[in-house]
């Protein structure tokens, strides 16, 4: 198991570029506007540390946005993680995101502060 520190990277995303209806790039596409959670996974995958691994990430200050909830699962699949757990702390709650290989999306548990 290893712990990820969400730090932004400027490499290319493995899950592909996406655009909104008005042709503007969506968050996490390309890596130049990626959120830190996606960047941390990309950096780890680039170092060859993800295949078959269990990873834990802590996010403070903000919760995972809707884009990241989908893109982080796509990154976990693409990087061949075995599992990923994310602890997110917001002003009013703690959220626990849990994903294991074979799952389509996160299982989310929330606890008020």
The first five atom37 places (N, CA, C, CB, O) and aatype in JSON, in Angstrom:
{
  "aatype": [20, 20, 20, 20, 20, 20, 20, 20, 20, 20, 20, 20, 20, 20, 20, 20, 20, 20, 20, 20, 20, 20, 20, 20, 20, 20, 20, 20, 20, 20, 20, 20, 20, 20, 20, 20, 20, 20, 20, 20, 20, 20, 20, 20, 20, 20, 20, 20, 20, 20, 20, 20, 20, 20, 20, 20, 20, 20, 20, 20, 20, 20, 20, 20, 20, 20, 20, 20, 20, 20, 20, 20, 20, 20, 20, 20, 20, 20, 20, 20, 20, 20, 20, 20, 20, 20, 20, 20, 20, 20, 20, 20, 20, 20, 20, 20, 20, 20, 20, 20, 20, 20, 20, 20, 20, 20, 20, 20, 20, 20, 20, 20, 20],
  "atom_mask": [
    [1, 1, 1, 1, 1],
    [1, 1, 1, 1, 1],
    [1, 1, 1, 1, 1],
    [1, 1, 1, 1, 1],
    [1, 1, 1, 1, 1],
    [1, 1, 1, 1, 1],
    [1, 1, 1, 1, 1],
    [1, 1, 1, 1, 1],
    [1, 1, 1, 1, 1],
    [1, 1, 1, 1, 1],
    [1, 1, 1, 1, 1],
    [1, 1, 1, 1, 1],
    [1, 1, 1, 1, 1],
    [1, 1, 1, 1, 1],
    [1, 1, 1, 1, 1],
    [1, 1, 1, 1, 1],
    [1, 1, 1, 1, 1],
    [1, 1, 1, 1, 1],
    [1, 1, 1, 1, 1],
    [1, 1, 1, 1, 1],
    [1, 1, 1, 1, 1],
    [1, 1, 1, 1, 1],
    [1, 1, 1, 1, 1],
    [1, 1, 1, 1, 1],
    [1, 1, 1, 1, 1],
    [1, 1, 1, 1, 1],
    [1, 1, 1, 1, 1],
    [1, 1, 1, 1, 1],
    [1, 1, 1, 1, 1],
    [1, 1, 1, 1, 1],
    [1, 1, 1, 1, 1],
    [1, 1, 1, 1, 1],
    [1, 1, 1, 1, 1],
    [1, 1, 1, 1, 1],
    [1, 1, 1, 1, 1],
    [1, 1, 1, 1, 1],
    [1, 1, 1, 1, 1],
    [1, 1, 1, 1, 1],
    [1, 1, 1, 1, 1],
    [1, 1, 1, 1, 1],
    [1, 1, 1, 1, 1],
    [1, 1, 1, 1, 1],
    [1, 1, 1, 1, 1],
    [1, 1, 1, 1, 1],
    [1, 1, 1, 1, 1],
    [1, 1, 1, 1, 1],
    [1, 1, 1, 1, 1],
    [1, 1, 1, 1, 1],
    [1, 1, 1, 1, 1],
    [1, 1, 1, 1, 1],
    [1, 1, 1, 1, 1],
    [1, 1, 1, 1, 1],
    [1, 1, 1, 1, 1],
    [1, 1, 1, 1, 1],
    [1, 1, 1, 1, 1],
    [1, 1, 1, 1, 1],
    [1, 1, 1, 1, 1],
    [1, 1, 1, 1, 1],
    [1, 1, 1, 1, 1],
    [1, 1, 1, 1, 1],
    [1, 1, 1, 1, 1],
    [1, 1, 1, 1, 1],
    [1, 1, 1, 1, 1],
    [1, 1, 1, 1, 1],
    [1, 1, 1, 1, 1],
    [1, 1, 1, 1, 1],
    [1, 1, 1, 1, 1],
    [1, 1, 1, 1, 1],
    [1, 1, 1, 1, 1],
    [1, 1, 1, 1, 1],
    [1, 1, 1, 1, 1],
    [1, 1, 1, 1, 1],
    [1, 1, 1, 1, 1],
    [1, 1, 1, 1, 1],
    [1, 1, 1, 1, 1],
    [1, 1, 1, 1, 1],
    [1, 1, 1, 1, 1],
    [1, 1, 1, 1, 1],
    [1, 1, 1, 1, 1],
    [1, 1, 1, 1, 1],
    [1, 1, 1, 1, 1],
    [1, 1, 1, 1, 1],
    [1, 1, 1, 1, 1],
    [1, 1, 1, 1, 1],
    [1, 1, 1, 1, 1],
    [1, 1, 1, 1, 1],
    [1, 1, 1, 1, 1],
    [1, 1, 1, 1, 1],
    [1, 1, 1, 1, 1],
    [1, 1, 1, 1, 1],
    [1, 1, 1, 1, 1],
    [1, 1, 1, 1, 1],
    [1, 1, 1, 1, 1],
    [1, 1, 1, 1, 1],
    [1, 1, 1, 1, 1],
    [1, 1, 1, 1, 1],
    [1, 1, 1, 1, 1],
    [1, 1, 1, 1, 1],
    [1, 1, 1, 1, 1],
    [1, 1, 1, 1, 1],
    [1, 1, 1, 1, 1],
    [1, 1, 1, 1, 1],
    [1, 1, 1, 1, 1],
    [1, 1, 1, 1, 1],
    [1, 1, 1, 1, 1],
    [1, 1, 1, 1, 1],
    [1, 1, 1, 1, 1],
    [1, 1, 1, 1, 1],
    [1, 1, 1, 1, 1],
    [1, 1, 1, 1, 1],
    [1, 1, 1, 1, 1],
    [1, 1, 1, 1, 1],
    [1, 1, 1, 1, 1]
  ],
  "atom_positions": [
    [[0.85, -1.17, 0.0], [0.0, 0.0, 0.0], [0.89, 1.23, 0.0], [-0.96, 0.0, 1.21], [1.94, 1.23, 0.64]],
    [[0.48, 2.25, -0.7], [1.21, 3.5, -0.68], [0.24, 4.66, -0.54], [2.07, 3.66, -1.94], [-0.94, 4.53, -0.84]],
    [[0.75, 5.78, -0.09], [-0.06, 6.97, 0.13], [0.28, 8.0, -0.92], [0.17, 7.53, 1.55], [1.45, 8.21, -1.24]],
    [[-0.74, 8.64, -1.47], [-0.56, 9.64, -2.51], [-0.73, 11.03, -1.95], [-1.53, 9.41, -3.65], [-1.64, 11.3, -1.17]],
    [[0.16, 11.91, -2.35], [0.04, 13.32, -2.0], [-0.44, 14.04, -3.26], [1.41, 13.91, -1.47], [0.32, 14.14, -4.22]],
    [[-1.68, 14.54, -3.27], [-2.19, 15.18, -4.49], [-1.42, 16.43, -4.88], [-3.65, 15.53, -4.32], [-1.68, 17.51, -4.35]],
    [[-0.47, 16.29, -5.78], [0.32, 17.4, -6.3], [0.15, 17.38, -7.81], [1.83, 17.29, -5.88], [0.29, 16.34, -8.44]],
    [[-0.13, 18.52, -8.38], [-0.42, 18.6, -9.8], [0.81, 18.29, -10.65], [-0.96, 19.97, -10.14], [1.92, 18.69, -10.3]],
    [[0.61, 17.6, -11.75], [1.66, 17.31, -12.72], [1.24, 17.87, -14.07], [1.94, 15.77, -12.8], [0.07, 18.21, -14.26]],
    [[2.15, 17.95, -15.0], [1.84, 18.51, -16.32], [1.98, 17.48, -17.42], [2.74, 19.69, -16.62], [2.17, 17.86, -18.58]],
    [[1.89, 16.21, -17.13], [1.97, 15.16, -18.14], [0.61, 14.95, -18.79], [2.48, 13.85, -17.53], [-0.39, 15.5, -18.34]],
    [[0.58, 14.15, -19.84], [-0.67, 13.9, -20.55], [-1.51, 12.85, -19.85], [-0.38, 13.46, -21.98], [-0.99, 11.86, -19.34]],
    [[-2.77, 13.07, -19.84], [-3.73, 12.19, -19.2], [-3.91, 10.92, -20.0], [-5.05, 12.9, -19.02], [-3.93, 10.95, -21.23]],
    [[-4.06, 9.79, -19.31], [-4.25, 8.52, -19.97], [-5.71, 8.27, -20.34], [-3.75, 7.39, -19.09], [-5.99, 7.36, -21.12]],
    [[-6.63, 9.06, -19.82], [-8.05, 8.77, -20.05], [-8.63, 9.6, -21.2], [-8.84, 9.01, -18.79], [-9.82, 9.48, -21.49]],
    [[-7.83, 10.43, -21.84], [-8.28, 11.15, -23.03], [-8.79, 12.55, -22.77], [-9.34, 10.37, -23.7], [-9.26, 12.88, -21.68]],
    [[-8.68, 13.37, -23.81], [-9.15, 14.75, -23.72], [-10.66, 14.81, -23.94], [-8.43, 15.64, -24.76], [-11.21, 14.04, -24.73]],
    [[-11.32, 15.71, -23.24], [-12.77, 15.87, -23.35], [-13.09, 17.35, -23.47], [-13.52, 15.25, -22.12], [-12.36, 18.19, -22.94]],
    [[-14.16, 17.67, -24.17], [-14.6, 19.05, -24.31], [-16.05, 19.19, -23.91], [-14.4, 19.54, -25.76], [-16.83, 18.24, -24.01]],
    [[-16.42, 20.39, -23.43], [-17.81, 20.69, -23.13], [-18.54, 21.0, -24.44], [-17.93, 21.87, -22.13], [-17.93, 21.04, -25.5]],
    [[-19.84, 21.22, -24.34], [-20.65, 21.52, -25.53], [-20.19, 22.8, -26.22], [-22.12, 21.65, -25.15], [-20.34, 22.94, -27.44]],
    [[-19.62, 23.74, -25.44], [-19.13, 24.97, -26.06], [-17.64, 24.87, -26.45], [-19.33, 26.16, -25.11], [-16.98, 25.88, -26.66]],
    [[-17.15, 23.64, -26.53], [-15.8, 23.29, -27.01], [-14.68, 23.74, -26.08], [-15.58, 23.89, -28.36], [-13.53, 23.84, -26.51]],
    [[-14.99, 24.02, -24.82], [-13.95, 24.34, -23.84], [-13.52, 23.05, -23.16], [-14.47, 25.4, -22.79], [-14.34, 22.17, -22.94]],
    [[-12.23, 22.92, -22.82], [-11.79, 21.69, -22.17], [-12.42, 21.55, -20.79], [-10.27, 21.67, -22.06], [-12.54, 22.52, -20.04]],
    [[-12.82, 20.35, -20.46], [-13.38, 20.05, -19.14], [-12.24, 19.87, -18.14], [-14.28, 18.78, -19.18], [-11.1, 19.62, -18.55]],
    [[-12.51, 19.98, -16.84], [-11.47, 19.71, -15.85], [-10.84, 18.34, -16.09], [-12.04, 19.79, -14.42], [-11.52, 17.39, -16.47]],
    [[-9.55, 18.24, -15.87], [-8.76, 17.02, -16.02], [-8.5, 16.68, -17.48], [-9.46, 15.87, -15.35], [-8.07, 15.57, -17.78]],
    [[-8.76, 17.6, -18.37], [-8.54, 17.33, -19.79], [-8.16, 18.62, -20.49], [-9.78, 16.7, -20.44], [-9.03, 19.47, -20.66]],
    [[-6.96, 18.81, -20.9], [-5.79, 17.95, -20.76], [-5.18, 18.06, -19.37], [-4.76, 18.3, -21.81], [-5.75, 18.71, -18.49]],
    [[-4.04, 17.44, -19.17], [-3.42, 17.42, -17.85], [-3.08, 18.83, -17.37], [-2.15, 16.58, -17.89], [-2.94, 19.05, -16.17]],
    [[-2.96, 19.79, -18.28], [-2.67, 21.18, -17.9], [-3.71, 21.8, -17.0], [-2.53, 22.01, -19.12], [-3.41, 22.74, -16.27]],
    [[-4.95, 21.3, -17.03], [-5.97, 21.82, -16.12], [-6.49, 20.73, -15.18], [-7.13, 22.43, -16.91], [-7.59, 20.83, -14.64]],
    [[-5.69, 19.7, -15.0], [-6.09, 18.58, -14.15], [-6.13, 18.99, -12.68], [-5.14, 17.4, -14.33], [-5.33, 19.81, -12.22]],
    [[-7.08, 18.42, -11.97], [-7.14, 18.61, -10.52], [-6.08, 17.73, -9.87], [-8.56, 18.27, -9.97], [-5.62, 16.75, -10.46]],
    [[-5.69, 18.08, -8.67], [-4.55, 17.44, -8.0], [-4.73, 15.94, -7.82], [-4.32, 18.08, -6.67], [-3.75, 15.19, -7.88]],
    [[-5.96, 15.48, -7.59], [-6.17, 14.04, -7.37], [-5.79, 13.24, -8.62], [-7.65, 13.77, -7.0], [-5.16, 12.2, -8.53]],
    [[-6.18, 13.74, -9.78], [-5.85, 13.08, -11.04], [-4.34, 13.18, -11.3], [-6.65, 13.7, -12.22], [-3.72, 12.22, -11.75]],
    [[-3.77, 14.35, -11.02], [-2.33, 14.53, -11.19], [-1.51, 13.59, -10.33], [-1.95, 15.95, -10.89], [-0.5, 13.06, -10.78]],
    [[-1.93, 13.38, -9.1], [-1.2, 12.47, -8.2], [-1.24, 11.04, -8.73], [-1.79, 12.51, -6.77], [-0.23, 10.34, -8.7]],
    [[-2.39, 10.61, -9.22], [-2.47, 9.27, -9.8], [-1.61, 9.16, -11.05], [-3.94, 8.92, -10.13], [-0.96, 8.14, -11.27]],
    [[-1.61, 10.19, -11.89], [-0.81, 10.16, -13.11], [0.67, 10.06, -12.77], [-1.08, 11.41, -13.96], [1.39, 9.27, -13.38]],
    [[1.14, 10.86, -11.81], [2.55, 10.8, -11.41], [2.93, 9.42, -10.92], [2.83, 11.84, -10.33], [4.0, 8.9, -11.25]],
    [[2.06, 8.82, -10.13], [2.32, 7.5, -9.57], [2.36, 6.45, -10.67], [1.27, 7.13, -8.52], [3.23, 5.58, -10.67]],
    [[1.42, 6.54, -11.62], [1.41, 5.6, -12.75], [2.65, 5.78, -13.61], [0.14, 5.8, -13.61], [3.23, 4.79, -14.08]],
    [[3.08, 7.02, -13.82], [4.28, 7.28, -14.63], [5.52, 6.65, -14.01], [4.49, 8.79, -14.78], [6.46, 6.3, -14.73]],
    [[5.53, 6.5, -12.7], [6.67, 5.88, -12.01], [6.55, 4.37, -11.93], [6.8, 6.46, -10.6], [7.43, 3.69, -11.39]],
    [[5.44, 3.82, -12.46], [5.25, 2.37, -12.46], [4.91, 1.78, -11.11], [6.48, 1.72, -12.97], [5.22, 0.62, -10.84]],
    [[4.27, 2.56, -10.26], [3.98, 2.12, -8.89], [2.55, 1.64, -8.67], [4.27, 3.23, -7.94], [2.2, 1.27, -7.55]],
    [[1.72, 1.64, -9.71], [0.3, 1.4, -9.48], [-0.17, -0.02, -9.76], [-0.48, 2.33, -10.31], [-1.12, -0.47, -9.12]],
    [[0.43, -0.72, -10.68], [-0.1, -2.02, -11.11], [-0.21, -3.0, -9.94], [0.78, -2.62, -12.21], [0.79, -3.37, -9.33]],
    [[-1.45, -3.39, -9.64], [-1.72, -4.35, -8.57], [-1.6, -3.78, -7.16], [-0.81, -5.5, -8.69], [-1.67, -4.53, -6.19]],
    [[-1.42, -2.47, -7.03], [-1.2, -1.84, -5.73], [-2.52, -1.38, -5.1], [-0.24, -0.65, -5.87], [-3.52, -1.2, -5.79]],
    [[-2.48, -1.18, -3.79], [-3.56, -0.57, -3.02], [-3.09, 0.83, -2.66], [-3.93, -1.42, -1.72], [-1.99, 0.99, -2.12]],
    [[-3.9, 1.84, -2.96], [-3.48, 3.22, -2.73], [-4.46, 3.93, -1.81], [-3.36, 3.97, -4.06], [-5.66, 3.63, -1.79]],
    [[-3.93, 4.89, -1.06], [-4.72, 5.72, -0.16], [-4.37, 7.18, -0.44], [-4.48, 5.36, 1.34], [-3.2, 7.52, -0.6]],
    [[-5.39, 8.03, -0.51], [-5.19, 9.45, -0.77], [-6.0, 10.25, 0.25], [-5.6, 9.82, -2.23], [-7.12, 9.88, 0.6]],
    [[-5.42, 11.35, 0.72], [-6.14, 12.25, 1.63], [-6.29, 13.6, 0.93], [-5.39, 12.41, 2.99], [-5.31, 14.16, 0.43]],
    [[-7.52, 14.11, 0.91], [-7.81, 15.39, 0.28], [-8.4, 16.3, 1.36], [-8.8, 15.23, -0.94], [-9.38, 15.95, 2.01]],
    [[-7.81, 17.47, 1.54], [-8.32, 18.39, 2.56], [-8.74, 19.7, 1.93], [-7.25, 18.65, 3.65], [-8.2, 20.12, 0.9]],
    [[-9.72, 20.34, 2.55], [-10.17, 21.65, 2.11], [-11.35, 21.62, 1.16], [-9.07, 22.36, 1.46], [-12.28, 22.41, 1.29]],
    [[-11.32, 20.71, 0.2], [-12.4, 20.59, -0.77], [-12.72, 19.12, -0.97], [-12.03, 21.26, -2.12], [-11.87, 18.25, -0.8]],
    [[-13.95, 18.86, -1.33], [-14.35, 17.5, -1.66], [-13.99, 17.22, -3.12], [-15.87, 17.29, -1.41], [-13.68, 18.15, -3.86]],
    [[-14.02, 15.98, -3.54], [-13.82, 15.63, -4.93], [-14.97, 16.17, -5.76], [-13.69, 14.09, -5.11], [-16.14, 15.98, -5.4]],
    [[-14.66, 16.85, -6.85], [-15.71, 17.35, -7.73], [-16.3, 16.17, -8.51], [-15.16, 18.45, -8.7], [-15.76, 15.07, -8.51]],
    [[-17.42, 16.43, -9.18], [-18.08, 15.38, -9.97], [-17.16, 14.84, -11.06], [-19.37, 15.92, -10.59], [-17.16, 13.64, -11.33]],
    [[-16.39, 15.72, -11.69], [-15.46, 15.26, -12.73], [-14.43, 14.32, -12.15], [-14.77, 16.46, -13.4], [-14.16, 13.26, -12.72]],
    [[-13.85, 14.69, -11.02], [-12.81, 13.86, -10.42], [-13.35, 12.52, -9.93], [-12.16, 14.59, -9.26], [-12.66, 11.5, -10.02]],
    [[-14.58, 12.51, -9.43], [-15.14, 11.24, -9.0], [-15.15, 10.24, -10.15], [-16.55, 11.43, -8.45], [-14.9, 9.05, -9.93]],
    [[-15.44, 10.69, -11.36], [-15.44, 9.8, -12.53], [-14.03, 9.57, -13.05], [-16.32, 10.38, -13.64], [-13.65, 8.44, -13.34]],
    [[-13.24, 10.65, -13.15], [-11.92, 10.55, -13.75], [-10.94, 9.78, -12.88], [-11.38, 11.92, -14.03], [-10.08, 9.06, -13.41]],
    [[-11.04, 9.91, -11.57], [-10.14, 9.18, -10.68], [-10.4, 7.67, -10.81], [-10.32, 9.64, -9.21], [-9.45, 6.89, -10.81]],
    [[-11.66, 7.27, -10.92], [-11.96, 5.85, -11.12], [-11.38, 5.39, -12.46], [-13.5, 5.6, -11.08], [-10.8, 4.31, -12.55]],
    [[-11.53, 6.21, -13.51], [-10.96, 5.86, -14.81], [-9.44, 5.74, -14.74], [-11.36, 6.9, -15.87], [-8.85, 4.84, -15.34]],
    [[-8.81, 6.64, -14.0], [-7.35, 6.59, -13.82], [-6.95, 5.35, -13.03], [-6.85, 7.85, -13.11], [-5.96, 4.71, -13.37]],
    [[-7.71, 5.02, -12.0], [-7.4, 3.83, -11.2], [-7.46, 2.58, -12.07], [-8.36, 3.71, -10.0], [-6.61, 1.7, -11.96]],
    [[-8.48, 2.51, -12.92], [-8.61, 1.37, -13.83], [-7.45, 1.34, -14.83], [-9.96, 1.43, -14.59], [-6.81, 0.3, -15.02]],
    [[-7.18, 2.49, -15.46], [-6.13, 2.57, -16.48], [-4.75, 2.25, -15.92], [-6.12, 3.95, -17.12], [-3.91, 1.68, -16.61]],
    [[-4.52, 2.63, -14.67], [-3.21, 2.38, -14.05], [-3.14, 1.03, -13.35], [-2.89, 3.48, -13.06], [-2.12, 0.7, -12.74]],
    [[-4.22, 0.25, -13.44], [-4.28, -1.12, -12.93], [-4.1, -1.22, -11.41], [-3.23, -1.96, -13.6], [-3.5, -2.16, -10.91]],
    [[-4.64, -0.21, -10.7], [-4.66, -0.31, -9.24], [-5.55, -1.46, -8.81], [-5.14, 1.02, -8.6], [-6.51, -1.81, -9.51]],
    [[-5.24, -2.05, -7.67], [-6.09, -3.06, -7.08], [-7.22, -2.39, -6.3], [-5.26, -3.99, -6.15], [-8.37, -2.83, -6.37]],
    [[-6.89, -1.32, -5.57], [-7.9, -0.58, -4.83], [-7.42, 0.84, -4.57], [-8.22, -1.28, -3.49], [-6.22, 1.14, -4.61]],
    [[-8.39, 1.72, -4.31], [-8.09, 3.11, -4.0], [-9.07, 3.58, -2.94], [-8.17, 4.01, -5.27], [-10.28, 3.42, -3.08]],
    [[-8.53, 4.17, -1.89], [-9.35, 4.77, -0.84], [-8.96, 6.24, -0.74], [-9.15, 4.04, 0.54], [-7.78, 6.58, -0.67]],
    [[-9.98, 7.09, -0.73], [-9.74, 8.53, -0.63], [-10.5, 9.07, 0.57], [-10.15, 9.27, -1.93], [-11.72, 8.87, 0.69]],
    [[-9.78, 9.74, 1.46], [-10.38, 10.42, 2.61], [-10.44, 11.89, 2.29], [-9.57, 10.15, 3.93], [-9.4, 12.52, 2.09]],
    [[-11.64, 12.46, 2.24], [-11.81, 13.87, 1.92], [-12.45, 14.59, 3.1], [-12.68, 14.05, 0.64], [-13.43, 14.11, 3.68]],
    [[-11.89, 15.73, 3.45], [-12.4, 16.52, 4.57], [-12.86, 17.87, 4.04], [-11.32, 16.69, 5.68], [-12.09, 18.6, 3.42]],
    [[-14.12, 18.19, 4.3], [-14.66, 19.5, 3.94], [-14.97, 20.26, 5.23], [-15.93, 19.36, 3.04], [-14.69, 19.77, 6.32]],
    [[-15.56, 21.44, 5.1], [-15.88, 22.24, 6.28], [-16.89, 21.56, 7.2], [-16.41, 23.58, 5.86], [-16.84, 21.74, 8.42]],
    [[-17.8, 20.78, 6.62], [-18.88, 20.22, 7.44], [-18.97, 18.7, 7.47], [-20.17, 20.75, 6.96], [-19.84, 18.15, 8.15]],
    [[-18.08, 17.99, 6.76], [-18.2, 16.53, 6.73], [-16.88, 15.86, 6.36], [-19.29, 16.11, 5.74], [-15.97, 16.49, 5.81]],
    [[-16.82, 14.58, 6.68], [-15.74, 13.7, 6.22], [-16.37, 12.75, 5.21], [-15.06, 12.92, 7.42], [-17.43, 12.18, 5.47]],
    [[-15.72, 12.57, 4.06], [-16.22, 11.62, 3.07], [-15.14, 10.58, 2.82], [-16.62, 12.33, 1.75], [-13.96, 10.89, 2.74]],
    [[-15.58, 9.34, 2.69], [-14.69, 8.23, 2.41], [-15.1, 7.63, 1.07], [-14.73, 7.17, 3.55], [-16.21, 7.12, 0.93]],
    [[-14.2, 7.67, 0.11], [-14.44, 7.12, -1.23], [-13.67, 5.82, -1.32], [-13.99, 8.13, -2.36], [-12.47, 5.78, -1.04]],
    [[-14.35, 4.76, -1.7], [-13.71, 3.46, -1.78], [-13.97, 2.84, -3.15], [-14.21, 2.53, -0.66], [-15.1, 2.79, -3.61]],
    [[-12.89, 2.37, -3.79], [-12.99, 1.72, -5.09], [-12.08, 0.5, -5.08], [-12.6, 2.69, -6.24], [-10.98, 0.53, -4.54]],
    [[-12.58, -0.58, -5.68], [-11.77, -1.79, -5.87], [-11.9, -2.2, -7.33], [-12.22, -2.94, -4.91], [-12.91, -1.91, -7.98]],
    [[-10.89, -2.88, -7.83], [-10.91, -3.34, -9.22], [-12.22, -4.07, -9.5], [-9.69, -4.28, -9.5], [-12.66, -4.91, -8.72]],
    [[-12.83, -3.74, -10.63], [-14.11, -4.34, -11.01], [-15.31, -3.46, -10.7], [-14.27, -5.65, -10.32], [-16.39, -3.69, -11.23]],
    [[-15.13, -2.45, -9.85], [-16.23, -1.54, -9.53], [-16.33, -0.46, -10.61], [-16.03, -0.9, -8.13], [-15.31, 0.0, -11.12]],
    [[-17.55, -0.06, -10.94], [-17.77, 0.98, -11.95], [-17.59, 2.39, -11.39], [-19.16, 0.84, -12.55], [-17.24, 3.31, -12.12]],
    [[-17.84, 2.55, -10.09], [-17.75, 3.88, -9.46], [-17.39, 3.72, -7.99], [-19.09, 4.67, -9.62], [-17.34, 2.61, -7.46]],
    [[-17.14, 4.86, -7.35], [-16.82, 4.85, -5.93], [-18.02, 4.44, -5.08], [-16.34, 6.22, -5.5], [-19.17, 4.72, -5.43]],
    [[-17.76, 3.79, -3.98], [-18.71, 3.66, -2.9], [-18.37, 4.82, -1.95], [-18.63, 2.21, -2.17], [-17.22, 4.96, -1.53]],
    [[-19.37, 5.65, -1.63], [-19.13, 6.87, -0.86], [-19.85, 6.79, 0.48], [-19.58, 8.13, -1.64], [-21.05, 6.49, 0.54]],
    [[-19.1, 7.05, 1.54], [-19.67, 7.11, 2.88], [-19.37, 8.5, 3.45], [-19.08, 5.98, 3.8], [-18.25, 8.99, 3.33]],
    [[-20.37, 9.12, 4.06], [-20.2, 10.48, 4.61], [-20.51, 10.48, 6.1], [-21.11, 11.49, 3.87], [-21.46, 9.83, 6.56]],
    [[-19.7, 11.22, 6.85], [-19.9, 11.4, 8.27], [-19.85, 12.89, 8.58], [-18.83, 10.61, 9.1], [-18.86, 13.54, 8.26]],
    [[-20.91, 13.45, 9.19], [-20.85, 14.87, 9.57], [-19.77, 15.12, 10.61], [-22.22, 15.34, 10.11], [-19.43, 14.22, 11.39]],
    [[-19.24, 16.33, 10.63], [-18.22, 16.69, 11.63], [-18.88, 16.92, 12.96], [-17.44, 17.95, 11.2], [-18.2, 17.24, 13.93]]
  ]
}
